[in-house]
């Protein structure tokens, strides 16, 4: 078995998986303290959770829409295209509502519990996880969040590259 000459202070943290181990190619955690690592990990978890919701919402909006209108002028949810094309169509007050909601959640809603594990925003679930099961679930959440961040980036890239009006699920035969 090979020994890595690169040793970091956070190599045994949750989310470390073989064969890569603790992956930090830019060395961002090389000279940081525990508080800074916790700040970084909390941000990673928050971004991962948002990305998981974004991918889910992106895919669901491709096949289903809310009934009704998005504004008082009668713009329906059905008439708004999916993806980046929606940026041009959503009314200004809609964007205000989205920004206000994001701001509220960022300032008041999702607060890291002081002294708790990174990503603990104080929500209780039906059962407490402990030991190996808790570490396994936390690692899965980190990994799913990481792949979701890549996934939403790919979906947006695909959205820019595909012809206007084409479905996300169109299969091209080359």
XYZ file of C-alpha atoms in Angstrom:
174
model
C 0.000 0.000 0.000
C 1.314 3.411 -0.955
C 1.627 6.186 1.517
C 0.685 9.670 0.440
C 3.341 12.288 0.998
C 0.625 14.941 1.105
C -0.904 15.098 4.578
C -3.632 17.531 5.505
C -5.201 18.226 8.864
C -8.680 17.366 7.605
C -7.996 14.036 5.892
C -10.270 12.121 8.286
C -13.290 14.375 7.883
C -16.708 13.188 6.723
C -16.889 13.015 2.931
C -13.445 11.491 2.451
C -13.681 8.464 0.152
C -11.236 6.117 -1.516
C -9.475 6.146 -3.912
C -9.093 9.938 -3.826
C -9.172 10.414 -0.058
C -9.396 14.008 1.085
C -9.447 15.891 -2.196
C -8.129 19.440 -2.089
C -6.143 19.968 -5.309
C -5.723 23.717 -4.749
C -4.584 23.330 -1.156
C -7.304 25.627 0.180
C -7.334 23.825 3.516
C -3.565 23.532 3.928
C -3.139 26.312 6.492
C -6.605 26.925 7.910
C -7.997 26.454 11.380
C -11.018 24.384 12.438
C -13.365 27.405 12.367
C -12.453 28.210 8.761
C -12.863 24.556 7.760
C -16.301 24.524 9.405
C -17.218 27.689 7.485
C -16.080 26.110 4.192
C -17.881 22.824 4.916
C -21.090 24.640 5.882
C -20.960 26.579 2.607
C -20.307 23.350 0.683
C -23.317 21.686 2.300
C -25.560 24.692 1.685
C -24.486 24.961 -1.967
C -24.891 21.204 -2.396
C -28.421 21.278 -0.969
C -29.387 24.190 -3.210
C -27.874 22.383 -6.215
C -29.838 19.209 -5.423
C -33.046 21.265 -5.323
C -32.046 23.077 -8.526
C -31.447 19.847 -10.464
C -34.714 18.383 -9.200
C -36.639 21.559 -10.044
C -35.011 21.813 -13.465
C -35.985 18.260 -14.388
C -39.499 18.426 -12.920
C -40.212 21.730 -14.709
C -39.321 20.014 -17.983
C -42.270 17.624 -17.590
C -44.782 19.342 -15.270
C -45.921 22.883 -14.431
C -48.061 24.537 -11.793
C -51.542 25.434 -12.968
C -52.595 29.077 -13.027
C -50.945 32.425 -13.549
C -47.657 33.767 -12.246
C -48.828 37.394 -12.258
C -51.962 39.555 -12.427
C -51.492 40.075 -16.171
C -52.290 36.407 -16.773
C -48.828 35.055 -17.615
C -49.261 31.333 -16.986
C -46.659 28.997 -15.567
C -47.155 26.861 -18.668
C -46.158 29.753 -20.954
C -42.777 30.248 -19.249
C -40.010 28.212 -20.885
C -37.727 26.021 -18.842
C -34.131 26.955 -18.059
C -32.299 30.107 -19.051
C -35.061 31.178 -21.453
C -37.208 31.886 -18.378
C -34.850 34.731 -17.452
C -36.378 36.838 -20.232
C -40.004 35.985 -19.473
C -40.488 36.047 -15.685
C -41.967 39.433 -14.679
C -39.888 41.864 -12.595
C -42.047 41.371 -9.505
C -41.461 37.624 -9.831
C -37.716 38.214 -9.689
C -38.228 40.473 -6.687
C -40.109 37.667 -4.921
C -37.377 35.159 -5.736
C -34.625 37.500 -4.507
C -36.583 38.379 -1.346
C -37.126 34.695 -0.573
C -33.450 33.858 -1.084
C -32.444 36.825 1.084
C -34.837 35.848 3.855
C -33.612 32.252 3.932
C -29.986 33.367 3.868
C -30.369 35.964 6.636
C -33.008 34.411 8.906
C -33.997 30.901 7.825
C -30.903 28.746 7.445
C -28.547 29.522 10.299
C -25.736 27.179 11.284
C -26.248 26.020 14.893
C -23.322 27.403 16.875
C -20.935 24.638 17.936
C -22.774 21.920 15.956
C -21.626 19.841 12.991
C -21.341 21.800 9.735
C -24.696 21.882 7.975
C -26.768 21.557 11.162
C -29.425 24.232 10.833
C -31.437 23.083 13.849
C -34.087 21.002 12.092
C -35.146 17.858 13.912
C -36.154 14.709 12.077
C -38.027 11.641 13.271
C -34.932 9.823 14.429
C -31.420 10.748 15.403
C -28.617 9.159 13.450
C -25.560 8.015 15.342
C -22.185 6.406 14.733
C -21.361 4.770 11.409
C -24.869 5.302 10.032
C -24.637 9.064 10.636
C -21.206 9.284 8.990
C -22.485 7.263 6.024
C -25.505 9.561 5.547
C -23.382 12.718 5.911
C -20.888 11.387 3.351
C -23.724 10.559 0.946
C -25.177 14.047 1.363
C -21.799 15.644 0.611
C -21.226 13.421 -2.421
C -24.760 13.966 -3.757
C -24.370 17.718 -3.262
C -21.036 17.715 -5.072
C -22.430 15.810 -8.046
C -25.542 18.036 -8.060
C -23.333 21.131 -8.300
C -21.740 19.598 -11.384
C -25.162 18.463 -12.619
C -26.800 21.893 -12.534
C -23.729 23.382 -14.224
C -24.093 20.797 -17.009
C -27.844 21.393 -17.343
C -27.287 25.129 -17.720
C -24.455 24.545 -20.205
C -26.703 22.217 -22.194
C -29.469 24.807 -22.053
C -27.207 27.467 -23.581
C -25.957 25.088 -26.288
C -29.235 23.511 -27.431
C -31.436 25.098 -30.089
C -34.142 27.422 -28.736
C -37.364 25.637 -27.865
C -35.843 22.164 -27.922
C -36.693 19.869 -25.031
C -34.023 18.903 -22.537
C -34.839 15.271 -23.260
C -34.430 15.420 -27.055
C -32.118 12.650 -28.230
C -29.853 13.491 -31.145
C -28.686 10.827 -33.549
C -25.380 11.708 -35.106
